[in-house]
GROMACS .gro file of C-alpha atoms in nm:
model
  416
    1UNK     CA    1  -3.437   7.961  -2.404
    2UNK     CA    2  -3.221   7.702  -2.551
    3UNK     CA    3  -2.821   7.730  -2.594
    4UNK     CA    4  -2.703   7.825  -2.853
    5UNK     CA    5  -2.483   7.575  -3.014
    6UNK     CA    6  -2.094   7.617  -3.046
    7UNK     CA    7  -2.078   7.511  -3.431
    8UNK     CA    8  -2.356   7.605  -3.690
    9UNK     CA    9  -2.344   7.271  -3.821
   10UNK     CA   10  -2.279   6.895  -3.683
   11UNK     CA   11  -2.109   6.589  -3.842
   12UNK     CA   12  -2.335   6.321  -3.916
   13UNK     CA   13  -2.307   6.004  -3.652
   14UNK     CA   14  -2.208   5.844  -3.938
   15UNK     CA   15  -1.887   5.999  -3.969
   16UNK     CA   16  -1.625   5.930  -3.720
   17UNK     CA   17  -1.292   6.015  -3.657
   18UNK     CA   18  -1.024   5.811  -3.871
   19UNK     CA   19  -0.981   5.444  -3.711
   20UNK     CA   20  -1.242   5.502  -3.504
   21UNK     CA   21  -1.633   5.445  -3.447
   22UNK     CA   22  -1.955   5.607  -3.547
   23UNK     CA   23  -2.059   5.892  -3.246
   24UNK     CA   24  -2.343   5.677  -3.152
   25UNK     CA   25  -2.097   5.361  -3.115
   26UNK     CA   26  -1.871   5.614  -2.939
   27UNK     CA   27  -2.130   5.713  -2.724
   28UNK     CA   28  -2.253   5.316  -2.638
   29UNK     CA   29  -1.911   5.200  -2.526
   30UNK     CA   30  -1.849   5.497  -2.358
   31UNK     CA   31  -2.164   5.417  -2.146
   32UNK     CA   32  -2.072   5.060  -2.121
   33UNK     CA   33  -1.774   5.165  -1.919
   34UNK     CA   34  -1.966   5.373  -1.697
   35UNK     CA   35  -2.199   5.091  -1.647
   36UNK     CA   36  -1.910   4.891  -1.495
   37UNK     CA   37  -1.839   5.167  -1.306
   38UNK     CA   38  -2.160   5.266  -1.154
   39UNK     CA   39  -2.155   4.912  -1.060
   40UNK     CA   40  -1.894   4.960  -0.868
   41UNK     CA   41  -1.900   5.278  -0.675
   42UNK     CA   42  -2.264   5.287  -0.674
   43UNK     CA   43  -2.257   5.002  -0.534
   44UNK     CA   44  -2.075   5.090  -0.261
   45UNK     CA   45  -2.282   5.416  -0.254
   46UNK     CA   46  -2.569   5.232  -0.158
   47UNK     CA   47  -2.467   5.117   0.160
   48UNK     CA   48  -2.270   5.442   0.286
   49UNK     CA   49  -2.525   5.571   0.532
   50UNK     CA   50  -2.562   5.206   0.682
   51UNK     CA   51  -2.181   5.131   0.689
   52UNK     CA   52  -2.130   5.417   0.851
   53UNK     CA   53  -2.403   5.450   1.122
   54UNK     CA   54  -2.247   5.050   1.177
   55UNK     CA   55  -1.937   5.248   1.225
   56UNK     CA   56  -2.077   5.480   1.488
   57UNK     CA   57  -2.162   5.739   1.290
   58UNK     CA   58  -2.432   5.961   1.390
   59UNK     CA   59  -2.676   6.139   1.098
   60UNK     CA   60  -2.506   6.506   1.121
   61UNK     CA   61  -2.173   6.283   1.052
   62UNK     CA   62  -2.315   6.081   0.741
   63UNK     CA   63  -2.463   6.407   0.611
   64UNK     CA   64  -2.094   6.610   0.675
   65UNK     CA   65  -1.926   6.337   0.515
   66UNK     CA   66  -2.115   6.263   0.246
   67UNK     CA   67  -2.131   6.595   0.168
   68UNK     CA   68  -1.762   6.626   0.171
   69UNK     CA   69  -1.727   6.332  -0.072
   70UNK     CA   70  -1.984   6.564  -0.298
   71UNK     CA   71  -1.795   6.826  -0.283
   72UNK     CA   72  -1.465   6.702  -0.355
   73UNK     CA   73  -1.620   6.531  -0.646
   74UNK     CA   74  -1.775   6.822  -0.781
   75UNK     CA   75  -1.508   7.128  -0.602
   76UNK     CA   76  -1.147   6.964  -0.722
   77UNK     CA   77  -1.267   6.968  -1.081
   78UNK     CA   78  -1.202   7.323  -1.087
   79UNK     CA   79  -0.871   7.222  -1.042
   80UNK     CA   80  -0.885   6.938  -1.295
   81UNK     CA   81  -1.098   7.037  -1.582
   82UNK     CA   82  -0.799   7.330  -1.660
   83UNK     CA   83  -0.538   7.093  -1.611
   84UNK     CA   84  -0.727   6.902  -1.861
   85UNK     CA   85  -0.767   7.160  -2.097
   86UNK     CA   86  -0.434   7.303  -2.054
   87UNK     CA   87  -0.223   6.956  -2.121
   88UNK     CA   88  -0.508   6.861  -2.362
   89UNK     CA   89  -0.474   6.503  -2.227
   90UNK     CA   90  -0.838   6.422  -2.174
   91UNK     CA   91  -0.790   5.994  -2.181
   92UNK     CA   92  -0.538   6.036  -1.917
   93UNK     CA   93  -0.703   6.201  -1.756
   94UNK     CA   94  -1.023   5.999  -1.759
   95UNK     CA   95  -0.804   5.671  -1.736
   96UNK     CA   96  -0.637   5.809  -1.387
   97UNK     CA   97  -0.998   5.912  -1.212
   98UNK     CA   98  -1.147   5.517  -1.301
   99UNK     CA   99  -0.822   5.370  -1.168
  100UNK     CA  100  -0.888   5.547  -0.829
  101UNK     CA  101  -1.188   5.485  -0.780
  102UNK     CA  102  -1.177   5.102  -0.882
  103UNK     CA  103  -0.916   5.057  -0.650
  104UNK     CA  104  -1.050   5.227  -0.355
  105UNK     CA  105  -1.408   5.077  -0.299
  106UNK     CA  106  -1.316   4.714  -0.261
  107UNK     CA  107  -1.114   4.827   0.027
  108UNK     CA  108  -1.382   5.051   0.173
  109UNK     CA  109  -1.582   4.706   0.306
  110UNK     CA  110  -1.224   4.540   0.510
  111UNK     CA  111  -1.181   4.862   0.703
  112UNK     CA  112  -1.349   4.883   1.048
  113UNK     CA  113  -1.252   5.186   1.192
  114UNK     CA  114  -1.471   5.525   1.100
  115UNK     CA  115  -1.203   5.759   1.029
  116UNK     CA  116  -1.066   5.568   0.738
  117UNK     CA  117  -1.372   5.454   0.629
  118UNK     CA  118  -1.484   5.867   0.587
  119UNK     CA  119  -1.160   5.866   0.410
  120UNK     CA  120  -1.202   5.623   0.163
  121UNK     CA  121  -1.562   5.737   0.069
  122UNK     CA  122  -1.459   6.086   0.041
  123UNK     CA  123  -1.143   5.930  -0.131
  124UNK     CA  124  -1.375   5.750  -0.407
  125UNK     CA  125  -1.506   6.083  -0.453
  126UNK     CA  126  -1.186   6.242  -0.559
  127UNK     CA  127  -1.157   5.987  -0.891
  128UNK     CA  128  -1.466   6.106  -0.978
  129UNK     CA  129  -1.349   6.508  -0.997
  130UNK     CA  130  -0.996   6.337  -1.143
  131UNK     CA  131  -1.211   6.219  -1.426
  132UNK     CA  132  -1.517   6.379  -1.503
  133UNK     CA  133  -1.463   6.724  -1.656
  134UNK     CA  134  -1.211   6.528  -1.953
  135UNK     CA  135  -1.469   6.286  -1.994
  136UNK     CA  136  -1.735   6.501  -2.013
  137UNK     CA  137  -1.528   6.702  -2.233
  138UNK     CA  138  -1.462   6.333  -2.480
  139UNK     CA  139  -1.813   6.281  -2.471
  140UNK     CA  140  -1.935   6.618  -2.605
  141UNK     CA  141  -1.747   6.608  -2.934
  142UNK     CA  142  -1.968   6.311  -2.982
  143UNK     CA  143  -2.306   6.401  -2.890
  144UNK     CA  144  -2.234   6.667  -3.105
  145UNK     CA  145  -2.349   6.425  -3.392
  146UNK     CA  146  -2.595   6.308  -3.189
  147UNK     CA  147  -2.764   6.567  -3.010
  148UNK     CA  148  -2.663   6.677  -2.720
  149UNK     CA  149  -2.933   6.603  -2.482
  150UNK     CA  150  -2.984   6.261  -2.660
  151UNK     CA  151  -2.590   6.193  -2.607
  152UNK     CA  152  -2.572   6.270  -2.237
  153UNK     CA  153  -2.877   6.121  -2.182
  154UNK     CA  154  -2.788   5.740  -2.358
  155UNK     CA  155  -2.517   5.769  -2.177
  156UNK     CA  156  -2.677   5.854  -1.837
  157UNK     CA  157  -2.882   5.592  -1.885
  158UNK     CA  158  -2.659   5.325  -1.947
  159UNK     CA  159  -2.463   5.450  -1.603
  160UNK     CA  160  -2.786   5.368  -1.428
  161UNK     CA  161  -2.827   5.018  -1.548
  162UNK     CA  162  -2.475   4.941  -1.391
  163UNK     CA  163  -2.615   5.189  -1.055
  164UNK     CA  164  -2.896   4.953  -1.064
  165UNK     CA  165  -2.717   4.590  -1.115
  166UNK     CA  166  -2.435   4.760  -0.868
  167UNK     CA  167  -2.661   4.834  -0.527
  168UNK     CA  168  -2.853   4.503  -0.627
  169UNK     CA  169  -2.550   4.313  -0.598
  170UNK     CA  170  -2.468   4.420  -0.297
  171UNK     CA  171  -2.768   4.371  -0.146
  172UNK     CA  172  -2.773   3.983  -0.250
  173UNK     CA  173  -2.455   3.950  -0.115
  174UNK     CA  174  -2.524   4.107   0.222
  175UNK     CA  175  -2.803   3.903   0.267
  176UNK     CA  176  -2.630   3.579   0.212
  177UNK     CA  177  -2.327   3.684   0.480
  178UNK     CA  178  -2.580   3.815   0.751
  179UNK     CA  179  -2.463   4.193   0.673
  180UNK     CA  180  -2.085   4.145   0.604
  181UNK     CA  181  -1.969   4.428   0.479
  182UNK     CA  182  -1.610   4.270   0.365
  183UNK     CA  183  -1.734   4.028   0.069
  184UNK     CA  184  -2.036   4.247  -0.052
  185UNK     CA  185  -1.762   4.526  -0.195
  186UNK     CA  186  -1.507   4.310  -0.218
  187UNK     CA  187  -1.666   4.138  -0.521
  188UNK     CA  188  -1.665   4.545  -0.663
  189UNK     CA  189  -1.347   4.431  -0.801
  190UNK     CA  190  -1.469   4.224  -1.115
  191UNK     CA  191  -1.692   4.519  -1.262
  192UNK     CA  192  -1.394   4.773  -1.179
  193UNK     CA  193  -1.114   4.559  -1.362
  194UNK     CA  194  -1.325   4.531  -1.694
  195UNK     CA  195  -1.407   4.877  -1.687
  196UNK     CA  196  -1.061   4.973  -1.712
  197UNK     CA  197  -0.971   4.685  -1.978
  198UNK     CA  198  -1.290   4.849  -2.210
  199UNK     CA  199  -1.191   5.223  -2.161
  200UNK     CA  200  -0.864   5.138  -2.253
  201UNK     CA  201  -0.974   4.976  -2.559
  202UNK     CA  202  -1.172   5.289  -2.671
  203UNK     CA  203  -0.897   5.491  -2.602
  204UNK     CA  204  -0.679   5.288  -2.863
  205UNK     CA  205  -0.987   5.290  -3.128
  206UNK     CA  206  -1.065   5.661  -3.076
  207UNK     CA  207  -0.745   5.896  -2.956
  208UNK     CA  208  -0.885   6.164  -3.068
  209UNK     CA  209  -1.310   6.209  -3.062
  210UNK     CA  210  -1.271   6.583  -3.120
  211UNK     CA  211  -1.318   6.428  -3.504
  212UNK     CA  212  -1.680   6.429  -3.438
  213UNK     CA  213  -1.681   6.734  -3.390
  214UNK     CA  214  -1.484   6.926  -3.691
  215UNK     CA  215  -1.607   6.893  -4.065
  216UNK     CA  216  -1.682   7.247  -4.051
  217UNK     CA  217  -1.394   7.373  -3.869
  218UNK     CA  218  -1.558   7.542  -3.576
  219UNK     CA  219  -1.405   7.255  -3.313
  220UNK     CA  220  -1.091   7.309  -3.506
  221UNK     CA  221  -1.076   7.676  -3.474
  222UNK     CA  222  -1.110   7.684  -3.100
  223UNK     CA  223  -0.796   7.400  -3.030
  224UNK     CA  224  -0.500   7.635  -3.170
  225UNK     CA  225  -0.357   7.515  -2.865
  226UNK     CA  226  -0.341   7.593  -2.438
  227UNK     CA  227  -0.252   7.950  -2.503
  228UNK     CA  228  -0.510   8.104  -2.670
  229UNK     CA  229  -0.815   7.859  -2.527
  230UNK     CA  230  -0.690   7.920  -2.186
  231UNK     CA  231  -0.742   8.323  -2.213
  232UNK     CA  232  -1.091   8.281  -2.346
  233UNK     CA  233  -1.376   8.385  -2.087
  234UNK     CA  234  -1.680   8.110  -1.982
  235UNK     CA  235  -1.968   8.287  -2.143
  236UNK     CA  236  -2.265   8.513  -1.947
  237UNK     CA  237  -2.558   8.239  -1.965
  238UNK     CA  238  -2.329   7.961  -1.873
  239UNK     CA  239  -2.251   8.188  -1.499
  240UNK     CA  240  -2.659   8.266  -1.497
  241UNK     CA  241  -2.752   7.859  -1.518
  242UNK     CA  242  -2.470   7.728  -1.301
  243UNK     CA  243  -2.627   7.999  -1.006
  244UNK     CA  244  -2.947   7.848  -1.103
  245UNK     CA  245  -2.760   7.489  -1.060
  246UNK     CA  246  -2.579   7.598  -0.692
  247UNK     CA  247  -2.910   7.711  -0.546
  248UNK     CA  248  -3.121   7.414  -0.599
  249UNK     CA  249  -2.822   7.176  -0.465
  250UNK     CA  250  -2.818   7.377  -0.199
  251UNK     CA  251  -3.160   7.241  -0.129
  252UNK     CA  252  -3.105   6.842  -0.181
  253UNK     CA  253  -3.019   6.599   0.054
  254UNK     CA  254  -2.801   6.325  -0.025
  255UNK     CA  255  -2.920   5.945  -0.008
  256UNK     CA  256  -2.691   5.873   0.270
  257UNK     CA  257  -2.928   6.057   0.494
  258UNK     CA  258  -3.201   5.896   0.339
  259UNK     CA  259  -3.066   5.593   0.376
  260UNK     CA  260  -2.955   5.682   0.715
  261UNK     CA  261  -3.319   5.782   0.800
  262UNK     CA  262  -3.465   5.455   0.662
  263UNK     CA  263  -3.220   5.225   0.845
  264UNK     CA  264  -3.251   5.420   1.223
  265UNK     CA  265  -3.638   5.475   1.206
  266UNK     CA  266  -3.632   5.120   1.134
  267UNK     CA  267  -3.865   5.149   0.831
  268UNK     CA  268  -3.642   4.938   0.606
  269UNK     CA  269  -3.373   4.684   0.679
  270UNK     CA  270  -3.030   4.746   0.571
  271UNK     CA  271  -2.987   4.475   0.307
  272UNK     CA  272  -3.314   4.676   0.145
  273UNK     CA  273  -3.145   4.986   0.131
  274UNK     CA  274  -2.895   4.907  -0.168
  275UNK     CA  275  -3.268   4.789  -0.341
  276UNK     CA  276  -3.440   5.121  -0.303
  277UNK     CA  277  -3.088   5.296  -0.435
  278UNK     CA  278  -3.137   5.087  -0.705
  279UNK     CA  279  -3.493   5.161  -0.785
  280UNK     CA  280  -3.366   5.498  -0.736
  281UNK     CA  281  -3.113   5.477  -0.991
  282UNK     CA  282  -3.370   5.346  -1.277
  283UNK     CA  283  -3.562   5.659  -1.228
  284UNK     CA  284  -3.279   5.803  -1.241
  285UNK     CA  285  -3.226   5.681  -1.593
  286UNK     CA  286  -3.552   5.722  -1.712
  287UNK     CA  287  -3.539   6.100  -1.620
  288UNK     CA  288  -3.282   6.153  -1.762
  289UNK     CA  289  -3.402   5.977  -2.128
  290UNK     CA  290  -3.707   6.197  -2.103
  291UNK     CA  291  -3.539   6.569  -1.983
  292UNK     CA  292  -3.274   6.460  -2.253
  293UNK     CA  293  -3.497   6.421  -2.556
  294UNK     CA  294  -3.709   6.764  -2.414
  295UNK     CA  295  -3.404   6.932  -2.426
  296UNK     CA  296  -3.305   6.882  -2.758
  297UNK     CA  297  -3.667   6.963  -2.843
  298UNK     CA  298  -3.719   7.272  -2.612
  299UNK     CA  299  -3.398   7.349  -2.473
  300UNK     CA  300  -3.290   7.469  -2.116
  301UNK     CA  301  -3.654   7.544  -1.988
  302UNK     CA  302  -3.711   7.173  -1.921
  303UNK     CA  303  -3.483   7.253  -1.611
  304UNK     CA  304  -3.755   7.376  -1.424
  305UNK     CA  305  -3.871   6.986  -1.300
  306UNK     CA  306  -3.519   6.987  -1.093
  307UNK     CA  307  -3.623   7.216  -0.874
  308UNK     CA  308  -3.989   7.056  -0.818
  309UNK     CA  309  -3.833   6.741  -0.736
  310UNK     CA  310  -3.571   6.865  -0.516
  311UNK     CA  311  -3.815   7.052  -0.317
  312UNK     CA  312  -4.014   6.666  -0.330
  313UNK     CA  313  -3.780   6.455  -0.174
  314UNK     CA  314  -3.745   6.558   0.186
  315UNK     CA  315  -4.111   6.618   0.232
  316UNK     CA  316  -4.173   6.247   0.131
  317UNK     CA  317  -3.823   6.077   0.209
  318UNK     CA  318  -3.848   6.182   0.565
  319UNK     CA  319  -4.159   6.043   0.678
  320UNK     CA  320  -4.250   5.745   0.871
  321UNK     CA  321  -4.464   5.576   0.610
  322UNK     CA  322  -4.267   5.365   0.420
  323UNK     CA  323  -4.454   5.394   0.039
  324UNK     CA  324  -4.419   5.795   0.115
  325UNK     CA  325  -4.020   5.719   0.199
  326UNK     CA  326  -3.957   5.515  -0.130
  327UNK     CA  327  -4.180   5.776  -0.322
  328UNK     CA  328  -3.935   6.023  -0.182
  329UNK     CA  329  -3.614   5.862  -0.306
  330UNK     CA  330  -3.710   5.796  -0.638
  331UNK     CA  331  -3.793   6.126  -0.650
  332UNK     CA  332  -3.390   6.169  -0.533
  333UNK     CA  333  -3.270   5.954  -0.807
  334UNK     CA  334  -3.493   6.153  -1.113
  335UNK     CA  335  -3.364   6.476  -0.939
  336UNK     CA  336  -2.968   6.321  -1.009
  337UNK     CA  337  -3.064   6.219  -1.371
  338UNK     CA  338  -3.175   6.601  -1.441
  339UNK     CA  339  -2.866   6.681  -1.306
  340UNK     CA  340  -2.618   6.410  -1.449
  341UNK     CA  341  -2.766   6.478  -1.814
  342UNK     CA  342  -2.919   6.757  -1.876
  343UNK     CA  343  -2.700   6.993  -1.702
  344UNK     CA  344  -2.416   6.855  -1.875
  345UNK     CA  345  -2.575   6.868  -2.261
  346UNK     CA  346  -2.614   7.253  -2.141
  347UNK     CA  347  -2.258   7.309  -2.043
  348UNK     CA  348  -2.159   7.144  -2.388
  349UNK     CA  349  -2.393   7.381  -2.569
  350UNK     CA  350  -2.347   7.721  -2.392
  351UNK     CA  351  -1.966   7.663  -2.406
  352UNK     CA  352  -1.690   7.600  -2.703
  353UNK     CA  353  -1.472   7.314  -2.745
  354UNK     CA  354  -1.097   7.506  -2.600
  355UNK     CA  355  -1.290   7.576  -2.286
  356UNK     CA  356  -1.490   7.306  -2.224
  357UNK     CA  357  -1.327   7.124  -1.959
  358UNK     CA  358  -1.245   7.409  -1.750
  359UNK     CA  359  -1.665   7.493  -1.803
  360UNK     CA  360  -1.708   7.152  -1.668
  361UNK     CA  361  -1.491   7.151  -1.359
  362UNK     CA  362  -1.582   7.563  -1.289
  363UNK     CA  363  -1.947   7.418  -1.324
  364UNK     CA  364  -1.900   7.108  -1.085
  365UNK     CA  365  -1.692   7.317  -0.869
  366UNK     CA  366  -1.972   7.548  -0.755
  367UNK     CA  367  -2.188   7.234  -0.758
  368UNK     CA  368  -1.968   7.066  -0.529
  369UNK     CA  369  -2.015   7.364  -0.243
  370UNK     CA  370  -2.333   7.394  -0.311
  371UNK     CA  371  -2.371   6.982  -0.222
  372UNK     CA  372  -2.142   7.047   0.088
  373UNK     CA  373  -2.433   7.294   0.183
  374UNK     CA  374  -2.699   7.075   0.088
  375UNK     CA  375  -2.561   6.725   0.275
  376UNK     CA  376  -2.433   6.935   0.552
  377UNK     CA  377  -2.817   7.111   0.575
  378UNK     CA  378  -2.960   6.818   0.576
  379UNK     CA  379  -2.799   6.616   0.818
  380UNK     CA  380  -2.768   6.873   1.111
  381UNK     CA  381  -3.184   6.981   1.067
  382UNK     CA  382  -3.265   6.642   1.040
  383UNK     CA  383  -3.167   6.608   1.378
  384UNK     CA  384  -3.336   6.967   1.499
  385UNK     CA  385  -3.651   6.879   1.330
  386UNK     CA  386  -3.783   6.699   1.010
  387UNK     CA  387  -4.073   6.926   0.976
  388UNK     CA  388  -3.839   7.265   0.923
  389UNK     CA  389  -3.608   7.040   0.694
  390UNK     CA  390  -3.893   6.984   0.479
  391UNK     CA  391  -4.009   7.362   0.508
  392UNK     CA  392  -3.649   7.511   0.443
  393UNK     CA  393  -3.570   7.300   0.150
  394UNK     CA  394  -3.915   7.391  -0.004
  395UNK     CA  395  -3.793   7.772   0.019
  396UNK     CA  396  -3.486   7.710  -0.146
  397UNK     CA  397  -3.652   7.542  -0.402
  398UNK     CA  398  -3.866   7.842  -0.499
  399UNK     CA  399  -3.567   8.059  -0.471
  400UNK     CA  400  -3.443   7.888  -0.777
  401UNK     CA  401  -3.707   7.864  -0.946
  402UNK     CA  402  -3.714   8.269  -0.993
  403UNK     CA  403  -3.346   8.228  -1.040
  404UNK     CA  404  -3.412   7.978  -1.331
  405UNK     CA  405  -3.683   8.242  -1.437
  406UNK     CA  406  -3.401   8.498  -1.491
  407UNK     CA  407  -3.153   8.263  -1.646
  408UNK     CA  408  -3.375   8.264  -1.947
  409UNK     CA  409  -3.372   8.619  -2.014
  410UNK     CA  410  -2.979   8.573  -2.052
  411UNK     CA  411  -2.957   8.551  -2.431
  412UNK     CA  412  -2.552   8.555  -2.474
  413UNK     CA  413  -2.429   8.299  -2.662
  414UNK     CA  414  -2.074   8.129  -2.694
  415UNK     CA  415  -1.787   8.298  -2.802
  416UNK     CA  416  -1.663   8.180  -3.134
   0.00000   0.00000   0.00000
C-alpha cells in the first residue's frame, strides 16, 4: 500500500518560495550540508567501538553505550519535534542540533578517560535528536515537488558521500600518527565549521520552504498556527508502520559492535575499520537511491528488504571469515539507508504538514528504544554466544515481517 499523500496536488520544482531556490536546488544544498556533517560525526562514528575498547571498554559496554547514543538520538526527539512544531522555528532548531554536534566530536579524540568519552558520544547523539525532526520537517515541503522518496533519497545520498570521505579521513590520518586518536578528529573541525557557514546561508535564501509546498493551499490550511496543529491526532497507518519500524530495530546491531568484533577477533586492524564504515556508508547511499525511487513507484511495500537485511547482518558480520564480516556490514549500512530514507519519505506522506515534526520525533522516539534494545541485545549475547545472536535476531526479523504484512491492510489516510 502506498501513503496517501497530504495534498492532492504538488508545486512544480520549478517553483520556489519567493527569494529562494528551486526544490531540487533546495534539496542539493540541503544535502551538501549534511555531507559536511556526516563527515564529521561519521567520522568519528567510525572509530567508536575501537576508541572505546582502547579505553577499556568491554563489548556489552560499546553495545550499552552505543545504544544509548541511539536512543537519545532517536528518544529526545519526542521531546523536540513538538517543540518544533509548537514554536514553528524549524532553522533554529536545525541550526542548534549542527552546532552541538560540530563542537563536540573534535573533542571526543583529546579525552582519555572512558566515562567522558561515553559522554561525549552519547552527547553527539543528542544534536542529532536537537535537529532532526525540524529538518526533516524543512526538507519535506521540498520533496514535495520532488517526490518524496526521490527527495529523501538525494539527500541520503549526498549524507553518505560525506559518511564515506568522513571515516576515510580518519583512517588516513590514524595511519600516519600510529593510531592517535587526538589529530584524526581533531581535523573534524574544518568539515563542521563550513557546514554551519552553508546552512546558514540557506537559511537566509529560504526562511520559509513551506512555499514548496502551498500553491494549492493544503500546506497552508494545516499551519493556522500551534493551537489547532497541536490538537490534531498522528494518523492510524503512521502508528501501524512505526511498530513495524520498532520491531525490526529491535533486531539490528549497531556498527560499534561490529567494529568491536572486527578489531578484538583480530580480523581487521583498527585503522581499517573507519574503511569498511565507509564502504558501508556507500551502500548505504546506494540503497537508499534504489528503495527511494521504488517507493515513489510502489510505495511502502518496498519496506520489506529492511527486515531481510537486518536479519543478514549478524549472521555474516559475526563470523571469523573476513569477506563474510565485510559482506555483513555492508549489509548494516543498506539496512541504515532503508531506514534514513525511506522511512522518512513515509512519515512525510502518511502525515500533514502542522504535525509533521511531532510525527518525526514520536517516530524516532520509538526508534530510539527500540535501538537501545537492539545495541543493548547485541552486545550482551555477543558475549553469551554468537550463534544464538544470529538465531534471535533472525526471529525478530520474521516477527516483523508479519507485522509489515499487517501494516498494509491499514488503509487510513491523513487527516486533512
Amino acid at each position: 500500500m502506498k501513503p496517501a499523500r497530504t495534498t492532492s496536488a504538488t508545486p512544480e520544482p520549478s517553483d520556489p518560495p519567493a527569494r529562494g531556490l528551486s526544490a531540487w536546488r533546495f534539496v542539493a544544498v540541503f544535502g551538501g550540508v549534511s555531507l559536511l556533517m556526516d563527515f564529521v560525526y561519521e567520522g568519528a562514528r567510525s572509530v567508536t567501538g575501537p576508541l572505546l575498547a582502547h579505553l577499556g571498554a568491554s563489548a556489552a559496554v560499546v553495545g550499552v553505550v552505543t545504544g544509548v547514543g541511539e536512543a537519545a538520538a532517536l528518544g529526545l526527539r519526542l521531546a523536540s519535534g513538538p517543540l518544533a512544531d509548537r514554536s514553528r522555528r524549524f532553522w533554529a532548531w536545525t541550526i542548534a542540533g549542527y552546532v552541538l554536534t560540530a563542537a563536540t566530536v573534535p573533542v571526543l579524540g583529546l579525552t582519555g578517560v572512558l566515562w567522558l568519552a561515553c559522554t561525549l558520544v552519547i552527547a553527539e547523539r543528542v544534536g542529532k535528536a536537537v535537529r532532526s525532526p525540524a529538518k526533516d520537517t524543512l526538507l519535506s515541503h521540498a520533496t514535495a515537488a520532488t517526490g518524496r522518496g526521490r527527495g529523501f533519497a538525494v539527500h541520503e545520498a549526498m549524507d553518505q558521500v560525506g559518511a564515506l570521505i568522513g571515516p576515510l579521513t580518519v583512517a588516513g590520518v590514524l595511519a600516519l600518527t600510529g593510531g592517535d586518536y587526538a589529530p584524526a578528529l581533531g581535523v573534524l573541525a574544518l568539515p563542521g565549521g563550513a557546514a554551519i557557514a552553508l546552512l546558514l546561508w540557506l537559511r537566509a535564501r529560504v526562511p520559509d520552504p513551506v512555499g514548496y509546498e502551498t500553491t494549492v493551499g493544503a500546506a497552508a490550511s494545516e499551519e493556522p498556527g500551534p493551537a489547532g496543529s497541536q490538537k490534531r491526532k498522528l494518523p492510524r497507518a503512521f502508528w501501524a508502520y512505526a511498530v513495524f519500524t520498532a520491531v525490526t530495530l529491535t533486531g539490528f546491531a549497531t556498527f560499534g559492535v561490529l567494529s568491536y568484533h572486527l578489531v578484538v577477533r583480530h580480523l581487521m586492524p583498527t585503522a581499517m575499520v573507519p574503511v569498511l564504515y565507509a564502504a558501508a556508508m556507500a551502500a548505504d547511499a546506494v540503497a537508499a537511491l534504489a528503495t527511494g525511487w521504488l517507493y515513489d513507484r510502489f510505495g511502502a511495500q518496498v519496506l520489506v528488504v529492511l527486515p531481510l537485511l537486518s536479519a543478514a547482518v549478524p549472521a555474516l558480520a559475526f563470523t571469523d571469515t573476513v569477506g563474510v564480516a565485510v559482506a555483513g556490514a555492508l549489509a548494516w549500512g543498506a539496512a541504515v539507508g532503508v531506514q534514513e530514507s525511506t522511512l522518512r519519505a513515509t512519515v512525510a506522506d502518511l502525515v500533514p504538514v502542522g504535525r509533521r515534526a511531532t510525527a518525526y520525533g514520536v517516530f524516532a522516539g520509538i526508534m530510539g528504544m527500540a535501538a537501545l534494545a537492539g545495541g543493548a541485545l547485541a552486545g550482551v549475547l555477543y558475549e553469551v554466544s554468537v550463534p544464538l545472536l544470529i538465531v534471535v535476531v533472525a526471529g525478530i526479523q520474521a516477527a516483523a515481517l508479519v507485522v509489515l504484512g499487517f501494516t498494509r491492510a491499514v488503509r487510513s489516510t491523513p487527516a486533512h
